[in-house]
């Protein structure tokens, strides 16, 4: 108030009068939760007229005695709460300094994230291509809610892009995402979300389609991208929640418990090299961009046990030539060419994408950066089902010759739209479901050294699941085992399939194939193998072997190892 002359004082008094005479507001969007950390969270909401912002909060229902204000008059409210306790449930209410608009009840609450030293179980719910505003979207949501009630709820919702259709407008987000009929308006007050953008979100940021529906490329500097999607999200851009600061909402990273999440942007394609940060139509092995440089620095810096990368456009698909080198899906191809080598180099465990409107899940693979025909057995780190109950969990070693090798790629793009595809034929893909009425989402749990993933359909079925275990090489006791590093390829097969293995200590090795009744139908070898790498061929074209599931039993110096193999029809 120093040097406040009468005119200034008049303005000040007028502003107080305005403030006190503000009409009653109504909340038109939210509240919703962003940047959920161990000690902080951002609460957002929209009102129909200007007001200041206040959040009351506390860890006891009915006693939300703390409050945080933002004095700016706005309809887009954003309040950052800090000084919170990790893994704690807080109740809250929202409004202005003069009235509470929502809350002070059991519907508005949030739970803070675990701190970096806590290794508690955490769950994530990923949805892709979900914003059609249709019954399928609601069915997928309700299926998740029933599953959560039977098991446990997710700590964080993950958006895999194409978060709304058709053009990523604010009105579309309002009616298809923040609504309570088809969207998540009833979930957002307690379930935070973290997100990436897809091509449809980008139609209101930098269009990818011309008036005739043909692909075009953006010609705006990514640093200047703005639009409804980027306005509604509030991710950690400065490394507030772990990771290297990206300085941008368009891509960023954050830690959650034992996981380091990286949210990339597959939509940054341009004919202008300076703006082509995804690298579409660029086949140079020396391609780089600000996003790629940041990714390298970010993954190199993290010490988290698990690394999960999220973007929209899928690098692999079993659908026809969807992601082939000559495909029109140039963004899918670019992510595979330029980004997969980096995320695999730094040991990413799981990559979540959408874009293709179906569900697909790969084997544990490494080093596949071209089309289907370029896939080789050396890229198959584990070609089994990944199902622990079949004795086939994926193992990622933290040391030894396979240290950090192996990534599972998931396409979860049928959370509101679904397309059938013709023959399922990508050698890197273990499972897929696609039909005109096949909808679902992807749930995954992380606890300590294990990650469990589940494909949950809109009809309450878990049609696919897998487990990744982190193990040290020595924990296998390989000194007492004759053979390791076993790969079976191709699998499924209808002809010759190759079994490769390494022998580290001389010993007898035999390989048998058993049918579902446990009968040996093929006996491959029984030799005293000296240390080295070996390769055997099993011929499944024999008409006496009917199509179906077989078990390969490998006797390594007395220890039995089982692998499943499928003969395709
Ligand atoms: Fe898409």
Short mmCIF file of C-alpha atoms in Angstrom, two decimals, residues 56-347:
data_model
loop_
_atom_site.label_atom_id
_atom_site.label_comp_id
_atom_site.label_asym_id
_atom_site.label_seq_id
_atom_site.Cartn_x
_atom_site.Cartn_y
_atom_site.Cartn_z
CA UNK A 56 -9.71 -26.87 1.59
CA UNK A 57 -8.05 -30.17 2.46
CA UNK A 58 -7.23 -32.50 5.31
CA UNK A 59 -6.74 -36.19 6.05
CA UNK A 60 -10.00 -36.52 7.97
CA UNK A 61 -13.43 -36.33 6.39
CA UNK A 62 -15.29 -33.33 7.77
CA UNK A 63 -12.09 -31.74 9.08
CA UNK A 64 -10.53 -30.27 5.94
CA UNK A 65 -9.05 -27.41 7.89
CA UNK A 66 -6.06 -26.53 5.68
CA UNK A 67 -6.59 -24.34 2.66
CA UNK A 68 -4.65 -22.98 -0.28
CA UNK A 69 -5.67 -19.96 -2.34
CA UNK A 70 -4.99 -18.53 -5.73
CA UNK A 71 -6.05 -14.91 -5.89
CA UNK A 72 -6.21 -14.61 -9.69
CA UNK A 73 -9.74 -14.19 -10.99
CA UNK A 74 -10.30 -16.96 -13.51
CA UNK A 75 -12.66 -19.61 -14.83
CA UNK A 76 -9.77 -22.11 -15.20
CA UNK A 77 -8.77 -22.85 -11.65
CA UNK A 78 -5.44 -24.38 -10.68
CA UNK A 79 -4.28 -24.89 -7.12
CA UNK A 80 -1.01 -26.60 -6.23
CA UNK A 81 -0.99 -28.26 -2.82
CA UNK A 82 2.44 -28.88 -1.29
CA UNK A 83 3.81 -30.20 1.98
CA UNK A 84 1.65 -33.32 1.82
CA UNK A 85 2.50 -36.66 3.40
CA UNK A 86 3.26 -39.58 1.05
CA UNK A 87 0.74 -42.39 0.66
CA UNK A 88 -1.94 -40.48 2.50
CA UNK A 89 -5.61 -40.05 1.68
CA UNK A 90 -6.79 -36.46 1.77
CA UNK A 91 -10.34 -35.14 1.47
CA UNK A 92 -10.84 -31.79 -0.19
CA UNK A 93 -13.33 -29.22 -1.36
CA UNK A 94 -13.10 -26.54 -4.04
CA UNK A 95 -14.50 -23.07 -4.44
CA UNK A 96 -13.49 -19.50 -3.86
CA UNK A 97 -12.50 -17.46 -0.84
CA UNK A 98 -16.18 -16.74 -0.28
CA UNK A 99 -17.89 -20.08 -0.91
CA UNK A 100 -17.42 -23.82 -1.26
CA UNK A 101 -18.71 -25.11 -4.58
CA UNK A 102 -18.05 -28.83 -4.30
CA UNK A 103 -16.68 -31.25 -1.75
CA UNK A 104 -16.50 -31.65 1.98
CA UNK A 105 -17.90 -35.12 1.36
CA UNK A 106 -16.62 -38.62 0.61
CA UNK A 107 -16.63 -38.09 -3.17
CA UNK A 108 -13.73 -35.66 -3.34
CA UNK A 109 -10.44 -37.13 -2.17
CA UNK A 110 -6.98 -38.01 -3.44
CA UNK A 111 -4.14 -40.23 -2.36
CA UNK A 112 -0.58 -39.01 -2.55
CA UNK A 113 2.03 -41.14 -4.31
CA UNK A 114 4.57 -43.28 -2.45
CA UNK A 115 7.90 -41.66 -1.73
CA UNK A 116 11.02 -42.76 -3.54
CA UNK A 117 12.08 -45.16 -0.78
CA UNK A 118 8.74 -46.93 -0.58
CA UNK A 119 8.23 -50.12 -2.54
CA UNK A 120 4.50 -50.56 -2.00
CA UNK A 121 2.32 -52.23 -4.67
CA UNK A 122 0.93 -49.77 -7.20
CA UNK A 123 -1.62 -50.14 -10.00
CA UNK A 124 -2.20 -48.24 -13.24
CA UNK A 125 -5.15 -48.21 -15.63
CA UNK A 126 -4.29 -47.37 -19.25
CA UNK A 127 -6.89 -46.38 -21.84
CA UNK A 128 -6.27 -45.54 -25.48
CA UNK A 129 -8.31 -43.96 -28.26
CA UNK A 130 -11.13 -43.61 -25.80
CA UNK A 131 -12.88 -40.33 -26.46
CA UNK A 132 -15.65 -41.27 -28.87
CA UNK A 133 -18.35 -40.47 -26.34
CA UNK A 134 -20.15 -43.74 -27.03
CA UNK A 135 -21.53 -46.70 -25.16
CA UNK A 136 -18.32 -48.71 -25.67
CA UNK A 137 -16.36 -46.05 -23.81
CA UNK A 138 -18.79 -46.29 -20.89
CA UNK A 139 -18.69 -50.10 -21.00
CA UNK A 140 -14.89 -50.12 -20.75
CA UNK A 141 -15.07 -47.69 -17.83
CA UNK A 142 -17.67 -49.77 -16.00
CA UNK A 143 -15.72 -52.97 -16.61
CA UNK A 144 -12.67 -51.37 -15.00
CA UNK A 145 -14.73 -50.17 -12.04
CA UNK A 146 -16.10 -53.68 -11.43
CA UNK A 147 -12.60 -55.11 -11.73
CA UNK A 148 -11.26 -52.49 -9.32
CA UNK A 149 -13.97 -53.34 -6.83
CA UNK A 150 -13.17 -57.05 -7.03
CA UNK A 151 -9.41 -56.54 -6.81
CA UNK A 152 -8.13 -53.06 -6.05
CA UNK A 153 -8.39 -49.61 -7.62
CA UNK A 154 -5.75 -47.96 -9.78
CA UNK A 155 -3.53 -45.25 -8.35
CA UNK A 156 -3.25 -43.42 -11.65
CA UNK A 157 -5.10 -43.40 -14.98
CA UNK A 158 -2.92 -43.26 -18.10
CA UNK A 159 -4.11 -41.69 -21.37
CA UNK A 160 -2.46 -43.17 -24.45
CA UNK A 161 -3.59 -40.52 -26.92
CA UNK A 162 -6.54 -39.86 -29.19
CA UNK A 163 -8.13 -38.86 -25.95
CA UNK A 164 -11.09 -37.37 -27.75
CA UNK A 165 -12.62 -37.49 -31.22
CA UNK A 166 -12.69 -36.06 -33.79
CA UNK A 167 -10.57 -32.95 -33.58
CA UNK A 168 -9.46 -32.42 -30.00
CA UNK A 169 -11.68 -29.39 -29.40
CA UNK A 170 -12.51 -28.09 -25.97
CA UNK A 171 -16.21 -28.83 -26.56
CA UNK A 172 -15.36 -32.44 -27.41
CA UNK A 173 -13.34 -32.92 -24.22
CA UNK A 174 -16.21 -31.41 -22.30
CA UNK A 175 -18.89 -33.69 -23.73
CA UNK A 176 -16.92 -36.94 -24.16
CA UNK A 177 -14.22 -37.01 -21.48
CA UNK A 178 -15.27 -34.78 -18.60
CA UNK A 179 -18.93 -35.79 -18.80
CA UNK A 180 -20.40 -38.43 -16.52
CA UNK A 181 -22.42 -40.41 -19.07
CA UNK A 182 -19.68 -41.72 -21.37
CA UNK A 183 -16.65 -40.06 -19.82
CA UNK A 184 -14.91 -40.04 -16.48
CA UNK A 185 -16.47 -37.05 -14.72
CA UNK A 186 -17.33 -39.15 -11.71
CA UNK A 187 -13.85 -40.63 -11.47
CA UNK A 188 -11.67 -37.58 -11.97
CA UNK A 189 -12.33 -36.09 -8.50
CA UNK A 190 -10.38 -39.00 -6.97
CA UNK A 191 -8.44 -40.69 -9.80
CA UNK A 192 -5.56 -38.59 -11.21
CA UNK A 193 -4.55 -39.00 -14.82
CA UNK A 194 -1.28 -38.57 -16.70
CA UNK A 195 -1.36 -38.41 -20.47
CA UNK A 196 0.12 -38.19 -23.89
CA UNK A 197 -1.54 -36.83 -27.02
CA UNK A 198 -2.60 -38.53 -30.24
CA UNK A 199 -3.23 -37.40 -33.76
CA UNK A 200 -6.86 -36.53 -33.03
CA UNK A 201 -5.87 -34.40 -30.04
CA UNK A 202 -3.39 -32.73 -32.34
CA UNK A 203 -6.04 -31.69 -34.85
CA UNK A 204 -6.66 -28.67 -32.62
CA UNK A 205 -2.94 -28.10 -32.00
CA UNK A 206 -1.40 -28.58 -35.42
CA UNK A 207 -3.62 -30.47 -37.88
CA UNK A 208 -2.46 -33.77 -39.35
CA UNK A 209 -5.31 -34.11 -41.80
CA UNK A 210 -6.44 -31.81 -44.60
CA UNK A 211 -10.03 -31.10 -45.62
CA UNK A 212 -10.03 -34.27 -47.72
CA UNK A 213 -8.88 -36.45 -44.86
CA UNK A 214 -5.39 -36.85 -46.28
CA UNK A 215 -2.33 -36.67 -44.00
CA UNK A 216 -0.51 -33.37 -43.77
CA UNK A 217 2.40 -32.48 -41.57
CA UNK A 218 2.60 -29.73 -39.01
CA UNK A 219 4.66 -26.64 -39.69
CA UNK A 220 4.66 -25.02 -36.28
CA UNK A 221 7.65 -25.02 -33.96
CA UNK A 222 6.78 -27.60 -31.26
CA UNK A 223 7.88 -25.10 -28.64
CA UNK A 224 4.90 -22.99 -29.70
CA UNK A 225 2.26 -25.70 -29.73
CA UNK A 226 -0.91 -24.72 -27.90
CA UNK A 227 -4.47 -25.98 -27.89
CA UNK A 228 -7.27 -27.48 -25.80
CA UNK A 229 -5.40 -30.65 -24.85
CA UNK A 230 -2.30 -28.79 -23.72
CA UNK A 231 -4.45 -26.32 -21.80
CA UNK A 232 -6.26 -28.96 -19.83
CA UNK A 233 -3.22 -30.95 -18.65
CA UNK A 234 -0.78 -29.96 -15.92
CA UNK A 235 2.15 -32.39 -16.07
CA UNK A 236 5.49 -31.99 -14.27
CA UNK A 237 7.69 -30.23 -16.82
CA UNK A 238 10.54 -29.20 -14.52
CA UNK A 239 11.43 -32.57 -13.07
CA UNK A 240 9.31 -31.85 -10.00
CA UNK A 241 8.36 -35.50 -9.64
CA UNK A 242 11.66 -36.98 -10.79
CA UNK A 243 13.26 -37.17 -14.20
CA UNK A 244 15.04 -34.58 -16.29
CA UNK A 245 13.09 -31.36 -16.86
CA UNK A 246 11.65 -31.26 -20.37
CA UNK A 247 10.47 -27.68 -19.99
CA UNK A 248 7.44 -28.54 -22.11
CA UNK A 249 4.00 -30.07 -21.70
CA UNK A 250 4.30 -31.87 -25.03
CA UNK A 251 6.64 -34.48 -23.49
CA UNK A 252 7.85 -35.03 -19.95
CA UNK A 253 8.68 -37.66 -17.35
CA UNK A 254 7.84 -38.46 -13.75
CA UNK A 255 8.50 -41.07 -11.10
CA UNK A 256 5.78 -43.01 -9.34
CA UNK A 257 6.99 -45.46 -6.68
CA UNK A 258 9.54 -47.75 -8.31
CA UNK A 259 8.58 -46.68 -11.82
CA UNK A 260 9.98 -44.02 -14.10
CA UNK A 261 7.30 -42.95 -16.61
CA UNK A 262 8.25 -41.23 -19.86
CA UNK A 263 5.49 -39.56 -21.87
CA UNK A 264 6.71 -39.00 -25.43
CA UNK A 265 4.94 -37.25 -28.27
CA UNK A 266 4.60 -39.25 -31.48
CA UNK A 267 2.80 -36.41 -33.30
CA UNK A 268 5.76 -34.07 -33.83
CA UNK A 269 6.22 -34.66 -37.54
CA UNK A 270 7.02 -31.90 -40.00
CA UNK A 271 8.47 -31.36 -43.46
CA UNK A 272 10.56 -28.68 -41.76
CA UNK A 273 13.53 -30.57 -40.29
CA UNK A 274 13.80 -28.11 -37.44
CA UNK A 275 10.29 -29.04 -36.29
CA UNK A 276 10.38 -32.74 -37.16
CA UNK A 277 11.04 -33.98 -33.63
CA UNK A 278 9.50 -37.43 -34.13
CA UNK A 279 11.52 -37.95 -37.31
CA UNK A 280 8.83 -38.92 -39.80
CA UNK A 281 10.06 -39.61 -43.33
CA UNK A 282 13.62 -39.34 -42.07
CA UNK A 283 15.59 -42.53 -42.55
CA UNK A 284 18.89 -41.19 -41.31
CA UNK A 285 20.48 -43.28 -38.57
CA UNK A 286 21.95 -40.09 -37.20
CA UNK A 287 18.56 -38.40 -36.78
CA UNK A 288 18.24 -36.42 -33.61
CA UNK A 289 15.85 -33.85 -32.19
CA UNK A 290 15.23 -31.99 -28.94
CA UNK A 291 12.79 -34.74 -27.89
CA UNK A 292 15.25 -37.52 -28.68
CA UNK A 293 18.13 -35.72 -26.94
CA UNK A 294 15.97 -35.17 -23.89
CA UNK A 295 14.88 -38.83 -23.89
CA UNK A 296 18.49 -40.00 -23.84
CA UNK A 297 19.37 -37.69 -20.97
CA UNK A 298 16.25 -38.63 -19.05
CA UNK A 299 16.60 -42.40 -19.34
CA UNK A 300 20.31 -42.22 -18.62
CA UNK A 301 19.67 -40.30 -15.40
CA UNK A 302 16.95 -42.43 -13.85
CA UNK A 303 17.81 -45.07 -11.30
CA UNK A 304 14.28 -46.45 -11.00
CA UNK A 305 13.88 -50.20 -11.24
CA UNK A 306 11.07 -50.04 -13.80
CA UNK A 307 10.87 -47.87 -16.90
CA UNK A 308 7.58 -47.43 -18.74
CA UNK A 309 7.37 -45.38 -21.95
CA UNK A 310 4.07 -44.02 -23.23
CA UNK A 311 3.22 -42.52 -26.58
CA UNK A 312 0.35 -42.79 -29.01
CA UNK A 313 1.43 -44.33 -32.32
CA UNK A 314 2.29 -48.01 -32.18
CA UNK A 315 5.65 -49.21 -33.55
CA UNK A 316 4.37 -52.76 -34.17
CA UNK A 317 1.00 -54.04 -35.31
CA UNK A 318 -0.19 -57.41 -36.56
CA UNK A 319 -2.81 -55.74 -38.72
CA UNK A 320 -1.98 -56.19 -42.42
CA UNK A 321 0.82 -53.75 -43.25
CA UNK A 322 -0.27 -51.17 -40.70
CA UNK A 323 3.25 -50.50 -39.42
CA UNK A 324 5.30 -51.78 -42.35
CA UNK A 325 8.09 -49.68 -43.78
CA UNK A 326 5.96 -48.53 -46.71
CA UNK A 327 2.87 -47.88 -44.60
CA UNK A 328 1.03 -44.58 -44.58
CA UNK A 329 1.46 -44.81 -40.81
CA UNK A 330 4.67 -42.82 -41.05
CA UNK A 331 4.52 -41.82 -37.39
CA UNK A 332 4.47 -45.48 -36.28
CA UNK A 333 7.47 -46.18 -38.48
CA UNK A 334 9.34 -43.14 -37.17
CA UNK A 335 8.87 -44.09 -33.53
CA UNK A 336 10.23 -47.53 -34.24
CA UNK A 337 13.21 -46.25 -36.23
CA UNK A 338 14.35 -43.44 -34.00
CA UNK A 339 13.04 -43.98 -30.49
CA UNK A 340 12.89 -47.74 -29.92
CA UNK A 341 16.70 -48.08 -30.12
CA UNK A 342 17.07 -45.51 -27.35
CA UNK A 343 14.37 -46.80 -25.03
CA UNK A 344 15.74 -50.32 -25.41
CA UNK A 345 19.32 -49.20 -24.92
CA UNK A 346 18.33 -47.85 -21.53
CA UNK A 347 16.31 -50.91 -20.58
#
